[in-house]
Coordinates of C-alpha atoms in Angstrom, one line a residue:
Chain A
M1020 CA -151.2 -24.7 187.2
T1021 CA -151.8 -24.7 191.0
P1022 CA -155.4 -25.1 192.3
D1023 CA -155.4 -21.4 193.3
Q1024 CA -154.4 -20.4 189.8
A1025 CA -157.0 -22.8 188.3
L1026 CA -159.6 -21.3 190.6
G1027 CA -158.5 -17.8 189.4
V1028 CA -159.0 -18.8 185.8
V1029 CA -162.4 -20.4 186.2
L1030 CA -163.6 -17.8 188.7
G1031 CA -162.1 -15.0 186.6
R1032 CA -164.3 -15.9 183.7
A1033 CA -167.3 -16.6 185.9
L1034 CA -166.8 -13.2 187.6
D1035 CA -167.0 -11.5 184.2
L1036 CA -170.2 -13.3 183.5
V1037 CA -171.7 -12.7 186.9
R1038 CA -170.6 -9.1 187.1
D1039 CA -173.3 -8.4 184.5
L1040 CA -175.7 -10.4 186.5
A1041 CA -174.7 -8.5 189.7
D1042 CA -175.3 -5.1 187.9
R1043 CA -178.8 -6.3 187.0
W1044 CA -179.4 -7.5 190.5
E1045 CA -178.3 -4.2 191.8
R1046 CA -180.8 -2.5 189.6
A1047 CA -183.4 -5.0 190.9
G1048 CA -182.8 -3.8 194.4
A1049 CA -179.7 -5.7 195.7
R1050 CA -177.4 -3.7 198.1
A1051 CA -174.5 -6.1 197.6
V1052 CA -173.6 -9.3 195.6
W1053 CA -170.7 -11.5 196.4
F1054 CA -169.2 -15.1 196.1
E1055 CA -168.5 -17.5 198.9
V1056 CA -166.3 -20.2 197.6
D1057 CA -165.6 -23.4 199.7
Q1058 CA -162.0 -23.6 198.5
W1059 CA -161.3 -19.9 199.1
P1060 CA -160.9 -18.3 202.5
D1061 CA -162.1 -14.8 201.6
L1062 CA -165.4 -13.4 200.3
L1063 CA -165.2 -12.2 196.7
P1064 CA -167.3 -9.0 196.4
L1065 CA -168.9 -8.2 193.1
T1066 CA -170.9 -5.1 194.0
G1067 CA -171.3 -3.4 197.4
A1068 CA -170.0 -4.6 200.7
P1069 CA -170.8 -8.2 201.7
E1070 CA -173.3 -8.5 204.6
P1071 CA -173.3 -12.3 205.4
D1072 CA -175.5 -11.8 208.5
A1073 CA -178.1 -9.6 206.9
D1074 CA -181.8 -10.6 207.4
D1075 CA -182.6 -10.2 203.7
L1076 CA -179.8 -12.5 202.5
H1077 CA -180.3 -14.6 199.3
R1078 CA -177.9 -17.5 198.7
Y1079 CA -177.7 -19.6 195.5
P1080 CA -175.4 -22.6 194.9
L1081 CA -172.3 -22.0 192.8
D1082 CA -170.9 -24.9 190.8
L1083 CA -167.7 -24.3 188.8
N1084 CA -166.3 -27.8 188.2
E1085 CA -164.1 -28.6 191.2
F1086 CA -165.1 -25.3 192.9
T1087 CA -168.3 -25.0 194.8
G1088 CA -169.9 -22.4 197.0
W1089 CA -172.6 -19.7 197.0
C1090 CA -173.5 -16.6 195.1
C1091 CA -174.9 -14.3 197.7
A1092 CA -177.0 -11.1 197.6
V1093 CA -178.7 -8.9 200.1
G1094 CA -181.6 -6.6 199.6
E1095 CA -185.3 -6.6 198.7
M1096 CA -185.2 -7.5 195.0
N1097 CA -188.1 -7.2 192.7
R1098 CA -187.4 -10.7 191.2
G1099 CA -188.4 -14.1 192.4
D1100 CA -186.0 -16.6 194.1
E1101 CA -186.4 -19.1 191.3
D1102 CA -185.5 -16.5 188.7
L1103 CA -182.3 -15.5 190.6
A1104 CA -181.2 -19.1 191.1
L1105 CA -181.6 -19.6 187.4
D1106 CA -179.4 -16.6 186.7
V1107 CA -176.6 -18.1 188.8
S1108 CA -177.1 -21.6 187.4
L1109 CA -176.8 -20.3 183.8
A1110 CA -173.8 -18.1 184.6
C1111 CA -172.0 -21.2 186.1
R1112 CA -172.9 -23.4 183.1
L1113 CA -171.6 -20.7 180.7
A1114 CA -168.4 -20.3 182.7
R1115 CA -167.8 -24.1 182.6
Y1116 CA -168.6 -24.3 178.9
E1117 CA -166.4 -21.5 178.0
H1118 CA -163.6 -23.0 180.2
D1119 CA -164.0 -26.2 178.2
I1120 CA -163.9 -24.3 174.9
A1121 CA -160.7 -22.5 176.0
Q1122 CA -159.1 -25.8 176.9
F1123 CA -160.1 -27.4 173.5
T1124 CA -158.8 -24.4 171.6
K1125 CA -155.6 -24.4 173.5
S1126 CA -155.0 -28.1 172.6
I1127 CA -155.7 -27.4 169.0
I1128 CA -153.3 -24.6 168.9
E1129 CA -150.6 -26.7 170.7
S1130 CA -151.1 -29.5 168.2
N1131 CA -150.4 -27.1 165.4
D1132 CA -147.3 -25.6 167.0
Q1133 CA -144.8 -28.1 165.4
L1134 CA -146.2 -27.7 161.9
L1135 CA -146.3 -23.9 162.3
A1136 CA -142.7 -23.9 163.5
L1137 CA -141.7 -25.8 160.4
Y1138 CA -143.8 -23.4 158.2
E1139 CA -142.2 -20.4 159.9
M1140 CA -138.7 -21.9 159.2
A1141 CA -139.5 -22.4 155.6
S1142 CA -141.1 -19.0 155.4
S1143 CA -138.2 -17.2 156.9
R1144 CA -135.9 -18.5 154.2
A1145 CA -138.4 -17.4 151.6
S1146 CA -138.8 -14.0 153.3
I1147 CA -135.0 -13.6 153.3
L1148 CA -134.4 -14.6 149.7
T1149 CA -136.5 -14.2 146.6
P1150 CA -136.1 -17.0 143.9
D1151 CA -133.7 -14.7 142.0
E1152 CA -131.7 -13.9 145.1
L1153 CA -131.7 -17.6 145.9
A1154 CA -130.1 -18.4 142.5
T1155 CA -127.6 -15.6 142.8
D1156 CA -126.7 -16.7 146.3
T1157 CA -126.3 -20.2 145.1
A1158 CA -124.0 -19.1 142.2
A1159 CA -121.8 -17.2 144.6
E1160 CA -121.7 -20.2 147.0
A1161 CA -120.7 -22.5 144.1
M1162 CA -118.0 -20.1 143.0
S1163 CA -116.6 -19.9 146.5
M1164 CA -116.7 -23.7 147.1
T1165 CA -114.9 -24.5 143.8
R1166 CA -112.5 -21.5 143.9
S1167 CA -113.8 -20.6 140.4
A1168 CA -113.7 -17.2 138.7
A1169 CA -117.4 -17.2 137.8
A1170 CA -120.6 -19.3 138.3
L1171 CA -123.9 -19.3 136.5
V1172 CA -127.2 -20.9 137.6
A1173 CA -129.4 -21.3 134.5
G1174 CA -133.1 -22.1 134.3
P1175 CA -135.4 -22.9 131.4
G1176 CA -135.7 -19.2 130.6
G1177 CA -131.9 -18.5 130.6
E1178 CA -129.8 -17.0 133.3
F1179 CA -131.2 -17.3 136.8
G1180 CA -128.3 -16.3 138.9
F1181 CA -124.7 -15.2 138.2
A1182 CA -121.6 -14.4 140.4
G1183 CA -118.0 -13.6 139.6
D1184 CA -116.1 -12.1 136.7
D1185 CA -118.6 -10.5 134.3
D1186 CA -116.2 -10.9 131.3
L1187 CA -116.7 -14.6 131.6
R1188 CA -120.5 -14.5 131.6
S1189 CA -120.9 -15.1 127.8
L1190 CA -118.6 -18.1 128.0
L1191 CA -120.8 -19.7 130.6
H1192 CA -123.9 -19.1 128.5
D1193 CA -122.2 -20.8 125.5
A1194 CA -121.6 -23.8 127.7
V1195 CA -125.3 -24.1 128.7
D1196 CA -126.2 -24.0 125.0
R1197 CA -123.8 -26.7 124.2
L1198 CA -124.7 -28.9 127.1
G1199 CA -127.6 -30.4 125.2
E1200 CA -129.8 -33.2 126.5
S1201 CA -127.4 -36.1 126.2
T1202 CA -124.6 -34.9 128.4
D1203 CA -124.8 -34.5 132.2
T1204 CA -121.4 -32.8 132.6
L1205 CA -119.4 -30.9 130.0
V1206 CA -115.8 -29.7 130.3
L1207 CA -114.6 -27.2 127.7
R1208 CA -111.6 -25.1 127.1
K1209 CA -112.6 -21.7 125.9
Q1210 CA -110.4 -19.0 124.5
S1211 CA -111.0 -15.7 126.2
D1212 CA -108.0 -13.4 126.7
Q1213 CA -106.5 -16.6 128.1
L1214 CA -107.5 -20.2 128.1
V1215 CA -110.4 -20.8 130.5
D1216 CA -111.8 -24.2 131.6
V1217 CA -115.6 -24.2 131.7
I1218 CA -117.6 -27.0 133.4
A1219 CA -121.3 -27.4 133.0
R1220 CA -123.6 -29.7 134.9
R1221 CA -127.2 -30.3 134.0
M1222 CA -130.0 -30.2 136.6
D1223 CA -132.7 -32.5 135.2
H1224 CA -135.4 -31.9 137.7
V1225 CA -135.5 -28.1 137.5
D1226 CA -134.6 -28.0 133.8
G1227 CA -131.5 -26.0 134.3
A1228 CA -127.7 -26.1 134.7
V1229 CA -124.9 -25.0 136.9
V1230 CA -121.8 -23.7 135.1
L1231 CA -118.4 -22.8 136.5
A1232 CA -115.5 -21.0 134.9
G1233 CA -112.0 -21.7 136.2
K1234 CA -109.5 -19.0 136.8
P1235 CA -108.0 -17.8 133.5
G1236 CA -104.8 -19.6 132.6
K1237 CA -105.3 -22.3 135.2
R1238 CA -106.5 -25.8 134.5
V1239 CA -109.5 -27.1 136.4
K1240 CA -108.6 -30.2 138.4
T1241 CA -110.5 -33.5 138.5
P1242 CA -111.8 -32.9 142.1
T1243 CA -113.4 -29.7 140.9
V1244 CA -115.2 -31.6 138.1
R1245 CA -116.6 -33.9 140.8
L1246 CA -117.4 -31.0 143.0
I1247 CA -119.6 -29.4 140.5
E1248 CA -121.8 -32.5 140.5
A1249 CA -122.3 -32.0 144.2
V1250 CA -122.9 -28.3 143.7
A1251 CA -125.6 -29.1 141.1
D1252 CA -127.2 -31.6 143.3
R1253 CA -127.3 -29.2 146.2
T1254 CA -128.7 -26.4 144.0
E1255 CA -131.4 -28.7 142.7
M1256 CA -132.2 -29.6 146.3
L1257 CA -132.4 -26.0 147.3
F1258 CA -134.9 -25.3 144.5
H1259 CA -136.9 -28.4 145.6
L1260 CA -137.0 -27.1 149.1
E1261 CA -138.1 -23.8 147.9
A1262 CA -140.9 -25.4 145.9
M1263 CA -141.8 -27.6 148.9
H1264 CA -142.1 -24.5 151.0
A1265 CA -144.6 -23.1 148.7
T1266 CA -146.7 -26.2 148.3
E1267 CA -146.2 -29.2 150.6
V1268 CA -145.4 -27.5 153.9
K1269 CA -148.0 -24.9 153.5
R1270 CA -150.5 -27.5 152.4
A1271 CA -149.8 -29.7 155.5
V1272 CA -150.5 -26.7 157.8
L1273 CA -153.6 -25.7 155.9
D1274 CA -155.0 -29.3 155.8
R1275 CA -154.5 -29.5 159.6
D1276 CA -156.1 -26.1 160.0
A1277 CA -159.1 -27.0 157.8
A1278 CA -159.6 -30.3 159.6
A1279 CA -159.7 -28.6 163.0
A1280 CA -162.1 -26.0 161.6
S1281 CA -164.3 -28.7 160.2
E1282 CA -164.4 -30.5 163.6
L1283 CA -165.3 -27.3 165.4
S1284 CA -168.2 -26.7 162.9
A1285 CA -169.5 -30.2 163.4
A1286 CA -169.4 -29.8 167.2
A1287 CA -171.0 -26.4 167.3
L1288 CA -173.9 -26.6 164.9
P1289 CA -177.2 -28.0 166.1
D1290 CA -177.7 -31.7 165.3
R1291 CA -181.5 -31.5 165.2
M1292 CA -184.1 -28.8 164.7
P1293 CA -186.7 -27.8 167.3
E1294 CA -190.2 -29.0 166.2
R1295 CA -193.1 -26.5 166.3
D1296 CA -196.5 -26.7 164.8
G1297 CA -196.8 -24.6 161.7
L1298 CA -193.1 -24.2 161.2
D1299 CA -190.9 -26.1 158.8
I1300 CA -187.1 -25.5 159.4
K1301 CA -184.4 -26.9 157.1
A1302 CA -180.7 -26.1 157.0
R1303 CA -177.6 -27.2 155.1
I1304 CA -174.0 -26.2 155.2
I1305 CA -171.1 -27.3 153.0
P1306 CA -167.8 -26.1 154.2
A1307 CA -165.1 -25.0 151.8
R1308 CA -161.7 -26.7 152.2
L1309 CA -160.4 -23.7 154.1
G1310 CA -163.7 -22.4 155.3
G1311 CA -165.2 -22.8 158.7
G1312 CA -166.8 -19.4 159.3
D1313 CA -170.5 -20.0 158.4
F1314 CA -173.0 -21.0 161.0
Y1315 CA -176.6 -21.4 161.8
M1316 CA -178.4 -21.9 165.1
V1317 CA -182.0 -22.6 166.0
V1318 CA -183.0 -22.6 169.7
D1319 CA -186.3 -23.5 171.2
T1320 CA -187.8 -20.7 173.4
D1321 CA -190.7 -21.2 175.7
D1322 CA -193.2 -20.1 173.1
G1323 CA -191.5 -20.5 169.8
V1324 CA -188.1 -20.5 168.3
A1325 CA -185.1 -18.1 168.0
F1326 CA -182.9 -18.6 165.0
S1327 CA -179.7 -17.2 163.6
A1328 CA -177.4 -17.6 160.7
G1329 CA -174.2 -15.8 159.7
D1330 CA -170.7 -15.7 158.4
V1331 CA -167.5 -15.0 160.3
S1332 CA -165.0 -12.9 158.3
G1333 CA -161.8 -14.7 157.5
K1334 CA -161.1 -18.4 156.9
G1335 CA -159.6 -21.4 158.5
L1336 CA -159.2 -22.3 162.2
A1337 CA -159.5 -18.7 163.4
A1338 CA -162.9 -18.3 161.7
G1339 CA -163.9 -21.7 163.0
V1340 CA -163.0 -20.8 166.6
V1341 CA -165.0 -17.6 166.4
M1342 CA -167.9 -19.4 164.8
T1343 CA -168.1 -21.8 167.8
L1344 CA -168.0 -18.8 170.1
L1345 CA -170.9 -17.2 168.2
C1346 CA -173.0 -20.4 168.3
S1347 CA -172.6 -20.6 172.1
T1348 CA -173.2 -16.9 172.5
V1349 CA -176.4 -17.0 170.5
R1350 CA -177.6 -20.0 172.4
N1351 CA -176.9 -18.4 175.8
A1352 CA -178.2 -15.0 174.9
V1353 CA -181.5 -16.5 173.8
R1354 CA -181.8 -18.5 177.0
R1355 CA -180.9 -15.5 179.3
R1356 CA -184.1 -13.8 177.9
N1357 CA -182.8 -10.3 178.6
W1358 CA -184.5 -9.1 175.4
T1359 CA -188.0 -8.2 174.3
N1360 CA -187.4 -8.3 170.6
A1361 CA -184.9 -9.5 167.9
G1362 CA -183.0 -6.2 167.9
E1363 CA -182.4 -6.3 171.6
L1364 CA -181.3 -10.0 171.2
M1365 CA -178.8 -8.9 168.5
A1366 CA -177.5 -6.1 170.8
E1367 CA -177.1 -8.6 173.6
I1368 CA -175.0 -10.8 171.3
D1369 CA -173.0 -7.8 170.2
V1370 CA -172.1 -6.9 173.8
D1371 CA -170.9 -10.5 174.5
V1372 CA -168.6 -10.8 171.5
R1373 CA -167.6 -7.3 170.4
D1374 CA -164.4 -7.1 172.5
Y1375 CA -163.3 -10.5 171.3
L1376 CA -164.0 -9.7 167.7
E1377 CA -162.2 -6.3 167.9
S1378 CA -159.1 -7.9 169.4
A1379 CA -159.1 -10.6 166.7
G1380 CA -159.6 -8.1 163.9
M1381 CA -162.7 -9.9 162.7
F1382 CA -166.5 -9.2 162.2
V1383 CA -169.6 -11.3 161.8
T1384 CA -172.4 -10.7 159.4
M1385 CA -175.5 -12.4 160.9
S1386 CA -179.3 -12.3 161.2
V1387 CA -181.2 -13.1 164.3
G1388 CA -184.9 -13.9 164.3
L1389 CA -187.8 -14.7 166.7
W1390 CA -191.0 -16.4 165.9
T1391 CA -193.8 -17.2 168.4
E1392 CA -195.9 -20.3 167.7
G1393 CA -199.1 -19.4 165.9
S1394 CA -197.9 -15.8 165.1
D1395 CA -198.2 -14.3 161.6
K1396 CA -195.2 -12.1 162.3
I1397 CA -191.5 -12.8 162.5
E1398 CA -188.9 -10.4 164.0
L1399 CA -185.6 -10.2 162.3
A1400 CA -182.5 -8.2 163.1
N1401 CA -180.0 -8.2 160.3
A1402 CA -176.4 -7.1 161.0
G1403 CA -174.9 -6.8 157.5
H1404 CA -175.9 -10.2 156.3
S1405 CA -177.0 -11.2 152.8
P1406 CA -178.7 -12.9 151.2
V1407 CA -181.8 -12.8 153.4
L1408 CA -184.7 -13.5 151.1
L1409 CA -188.5 -13.6 151.9
R1410 CA -191.0 -15.3 149.6
T1411 CA -194.6 -14.2 150.0
G1412 CA -196.9 -15.6 147.4
D1413 CA -195.0 -15.3 144.1
T1414 CA -193.0 -12.3 145.3
V1415 CA -189.4 -12.6 146.5
E1416 CA -187.8 -9.7 148.3
S1417 CA -184.4 -9.1 149.9
I1418 CA -184.5 -8.1 153.6
P1419 CA -181.9 -5.3 154.0
A1420 CA -179.4 -4.9 156.9
N1421 CA -180.4 -3.0 159.9
S1422 CA -176.9 -2.4 161.0
P1423 CA -173.2 -3.1 160.0
P1424 CA -171.8 -6.5 160.9
V1425 CA -171.3 -7.4 164.6
G1426 CA -167.9 -6.2 165.8
V1427 CA -167.7 -3.1 163.6
L1428 CA -169.7 -0.5 165.6
P1429 CA -171.5 -0.8 168.9
A1430 CA -175.0 -2.2 168.2
D1431 CA -177.9 0.1 168.1
S1432 CA -180.6 -0.6 170.7
G1433 CA -183.0 -2.9 169.1
E1434 CA -183.3 -2.0 165.3
H1435 CA -185.1 -4.9 163.6
H1436 CA -187.7 -5.7 161.0
V1437 CA -191.2 -7.1 161.8
I1438 CA -192.1 -9.2 158.8
E1439 CA -195.5 -10.7 157.8
F1440 CA -195.1 -14.5 158.1
V1441 CA -198.4 -15.9 157.1
P1442 CA -198.9 -19.5 156.0
G1443 CA -197.0 -20.1 152.7
T1444 CA -194.3 -17.6 153.5
V1445 CA -190.7 -18.7 153.4
L1446 CA -187.6 -17.0 154.8
M1447 CA -184.1 -18.0 153.6
I1448 CA -180.9 -16.8 155.2
G1449 CA -178.0 -17.9 153.1
S1450 CA -174.3 -17.2 152.9
D1451 CA -172.4 -15.2 150.3
G1452 CA -170.7 -18.4 149.3
L1453 CA -173.9 -19.4 147.4
A1454 CA -174.1 -16.3 145.3
E1455 CA -170.4 -15.8 144.8
Q1456 CA -169.6 -19.4 143.6
E1457 CA -167.7 -18.9 140.4
N1458 CA -167.8 -21.1 137.3
E1459 CA -164.8 -22.0 135.1
A1460 CA -165.1 -18.6 133.3
G1461 CA -164.8 -16.8 136.7
E1462 CA -168.5 -15.7 136.6
Q1463 CA -170.4 -15.6 139.9
L1464 CA -173.8 -17.4 140.2
G1465 CA -175.3 -14.1 141.4
Y1466 CA -177.9 -13.0 143.9
D1467 CA -180.6 -12.7 141.3
V1468 CA -180.4 -16.4 140.5
L1469 CA -180.9 -17.3 144.2
E1470 CA -184.1 -15.3 144.2
S1471 CA -185.4 -17.3 141.2
L1472 CA -184.7 -20.6 143.1
M1473 CA -187.1 -19.7 146.0
T1474 CA -189.8 -22.1 144.9
G1475 CA -191.5 -24.9 146.8
E1476 CA -191.1 -26.1 150.4
P1477 CA -188.0 -25.4 152.5
E1478 CA -186.4 -28.8 151.6
E1479 CA -187.0 -28.2 147.9
I1480 CA -185.6 -24.7 148.1
I1481 CA -182.4 -26.0 149.7
D1482 CA -182.1 -28.7 147.1
N1483 CA -182.6 -26.1 144.3
L1484 CA -180.0 -23.7 145.8
F1485 CA -177.3 -26.2 146.4
G1486 CA -178.0 -28.0 143.1
A1487 CA -177.7 -24.8 141.2
V1488 CA -174.5 -23.8 143.0
H1489 CA -173.0 -27.2 142.4
D1490 CA -173.8 -27.2 138.7
H1491 CA -172.5 -23.6 138.3
G1492 CA -169.3 -24.4 140.0
L1493 CA -168.5 -27.7 138.3
G1494 CA -164.7 -28.0 137.9
V1495 CA -164.0 -25.1 140.3
D1496 CA -163.0 -25.3 143.9
R1497 CA -165.4 -23.9 146.5
S1498 CA -163.6 -20.9 147.9
D1499 CA -166.1 -20.2 150.6
D1500 CA -168.6 -22.0 152.8
Q1501 CA -172.1 -22.5 151.5
M1502 CA -174.9 -22.3 154.0
A1503 CA -178.7 -21.9 153.9
L1504 CA -181.2 -21.8 156.7
V1505 CA -184.8 -21.9 155.5
L1506 CA -188.0 -21.4 157.6
G1507 CA -191.3 -22.1 156.0
R1508 CA -194.7 -21.2 157.6
A1509 CA -196.9 -24.2 157.1
A1510 CA -200.7 -23.9 156.8
Chain B
M638 CA -153.9 -7.3 143.2
N639 CA -151.7 -4.2 142.6
I640 CA -151.1 -1.9 145.6
T641 CA -149.7 1.6 145.1
T642 CA -149.0 4.0 148.0
N643 CA -148.9 7.7 147.3
Q644 CA -148.0 10.2 150.0
G645 CA -150.3 13.3 149.7
T646 CA -150.1 16.5 151.8
D647 CA -152.8 15.5 154.3
S648 CA -153.1 11.8 153.9
T649 CA -151.6 8.7 152.4
V650 CA -153.6 7.3 149.5
I651 CA -153.4 3.6 149.0
V652 CA -154.6 2.5 145.6
L653 CA -155.9 -1.1 145.2
E654 CA -156.4 -2.6 141.8
G655 CA -157.8 -6.1 141.0
R656 CA -159.4 -8.7 143.2
F657 CA -159.3 -8.0 147.0
D658 CA -160.0 -11.3 148.7
A659 CA -158.7 -13.6 151.4
H660 CA -155.7 -14.5 149.3
E661 CA -154.7 -10.9 148.9
A662 CA -155.7 -9.7 152.4
P663 CA -152.3 -10.6 154.1
H664 CA -150.4 -8.6 151.5
A665 CA -152.7 -5.6 151.8
A666 CA -152.5 -5.9 155.6
S667 CA -148.7 -5.6 155.5
V668 CA -148.9 -2.5 153.4
F669 CA -151.6 -0.9 155.6
D670 CA -149.5 -1.8 158.7
S671 CA -146.3 -0.3 157.3
V672 CA -148.1 3.0 156.6
L673 CA -149.7 3.0 160.1
D674 CA -146.4 2.1 161.7
E675 CA -144.8 5.1 160.1
G676 CA -147.2 7.3 162.0
Q677 CA -149.5 8.0 159.0
N678 CA -153.0 8.0 160.6
N679 CA -154.9 9.7 157.8
I680 CA -155.4 7.0 155.1
D681 CA -157.6 7.0 152.0
V682 CA -158.0 3.7 150.2
S683 CA -159.0 3.9 146.5
L684 CA -161.3 1.1 145.5
A685 CA -162.2 2.4 142.0
D686 CA -160.4 -0.5 140.3
V687 CA -161.3 -3.2 142.7
Q688 CA -163.9 -5.5 141.0
F689 CA -164.4 -8.0 143.8
I690 CA -164.1 -7.8 147.6
D691 CA -164.9 -10.5 150.2
S692 CA -165.5 -10.5 153.9
T693 CA -161.8 -11.1 154.8
A694 CA -160.8 -8.0 152.8
L695 CA -163.6 -6.0 154.4
A696 CA -162.4 -7.0 157.8
Q697 CA -159.0 -5.6 156.9
L698 CA -160.5 -2.3 156.0
V699 CA -162.5 -2.2 159.2
R700 CA -159.3 -3.0 161.2
V701 CA -157.4 -0.2 159.5
M702 CA -160.3 2.3 160.0
K703 CA -160.3 1.5 163.7
R704 CA -156.6 1.9 164.1
C705 CA -156.7 5.3 162.3
K706 CA -159.5 6.5 164.5
E707 CA -157.9 5.2 167.7
A708 CA -154.8 7.3 166.7
G709 CA -157.0 10.4 166.1
G710 CA -156.8 10.1 162.3
Q711 CA -159.2 9.8 159.4
F712 CA -160.0 6.9 157.1
S713 CA -161.9 7.0 153.9
L714 CA -162.8 4.8 151.0
L715 CA -162.4 6.6 147.7
E716 CA -164.7 6.0 144.7
P717 CA -165.6 2.3 145.3
S718 CA -166.5 0.6 142.1
D719 CA -170.1 -0.5 141.6
P720 CA -169.6 -4.1 142.6
V721 CA -167.8 -3.0 145.8
L722 CA -170.4 -0.4 146.5
V723 CA -173.1 -3.1 146.3
I724 CA -171.3 -5.2 148.9
L725 CA -170.8 -2.2 151.2
E726 CA -174.5 -1.5 151.0
L727 CA -175.6 -5.1 151.4
T728 CA -173.5 -5.4 154.6
A729 CA -174.5 -1.9 155.8
L730 CA -170.8 -1.1 156.0
D731 CA -171.6 2.1 154.1
K732 CA -172.9 3.3 157.5
A733 CA -169.5 2.6 159.1
F734 CA -167.1 3.9 156.5
N735 CA -166.6 7.4 155.3
I736 CA -167.1 6.9 151.5
V737 CA -166.0 9.5 149.0
D738 CA -167.6 8.9 145.6
G739 CA -166.5 10.5 142.4
Q740 CA -169.1 13.2 142.7
S741 CA -168.1 14.1 146.3
A742 CA -164.4 14.2 145.3
E743 CA -165.2 16.6 142.4
Q744 CA -167.2 18.8 144.7
A745 CA -164.4 18.8 147.3
A746 CA -162.0 19.8 144.6

């Protein structure tokens, strides 16, 4: 990539981000907004026509890794200089961060390329031939190689594949029956209309046999007897490869995928919680082997906290990558402060990620909340997420969704709940992986059980939830991530 | 999961039976795509005999709904079973999908 192309990539993303900012500046009174980049000869207009010599010129430093310069605007704006400079600084930070994420994702994808190619190769054979077709194909190949009149590939359940003269089919089945366990290779002379030589070779590892019938009236020569051993070995190997395709190769890809998703989760989730008087926040997440889509985020605001928890549809690396995008989007949307309530914050997040989710064919169920220190209220916007449980006194209620998941429909402007959050109240946002954990009989834990576990302080609630889910699912793989974010209002 | 495709006069009805989850979603996606690729943009998906649905499966239904609408067609979910209806309500996806329950279907008939 040339420096100009690199500039294009970084600036391209920054331009997207700053274009929103430019629109807002225009509404705030700017006549024009543009970039002046030290490494670029021309001005890059965002809105209006640049006026570098205007009296009411505002210039704020631009820092996009190796590219530096100024974001410029002209006009009497109804926002302070410090505010405008912060806009530019945040847009630059976001552009750099997203550039880094893109590089990281690219490197993960490249590292998977070899395994995926192998998987595709194995898949293509499976997609061309079903196991039955594979057996028939092998029988035809064996017949051709040995210049026989008919060939049979038998498995534990009887005939698996057959090729050649159908009149000889029963002779070949007789040979399988007579092969027994003590003989590897059997040579028989069978009386059909004419004398026919039949050779059978056992395949121990797949519990089957390959049987050939020579041409009627012609003796099978010794080299053919040896050849059938090679044919049987080759057939056995083919079936092994087929089995390997279904297990080992796929598992290798999935393990790599799961490991990458797990690394992404660990990097994206907060490593500590903000501390606020009167608020106790606890969270726990246990990823499934092929999970990676659950997330939670708690961000300090000037006067309280913003929090979010959700679940990306889908599994594996794709869900993991979208999850990291969501975490950074939530963090940045909170910090941009272009919202006045939780519903507007959700709408802001929706605008940032909707196109991406639509193109990926995914959606995200999530809740976003706001609490101001000392307040007895909490605002919560719920986009199709459950369970969201609120305990007030001895009563536990479920907080319904305000809207479908993010990425399904354009977000409404600001629908949200305002919830009483007096001392003693506890709010829990969990993931469906808790309620839908199955036991050995295939029964789910259920949402009702989660409600009954909402007792005690946040730490205790998390221990209760994960303990119950663990006990219920003993001996059963976790098929989905399990996550809970619990906020308790302390006295 | 069993998938049956029936060509009606106005729409293609895809009947799903069993558990519709992340493991079954790729198979279902290939059936949906083959119907869409044939130019059938009016699709009804019967969920009467689906007892479990997860978010990956729901994402497939959302994707197909969007493709139908983009092509000027219609997409409906027919008679979702009670467990599926609960999930659609919990996720508020009942606001996004056109859902035809047994009663509506009888009235339409």
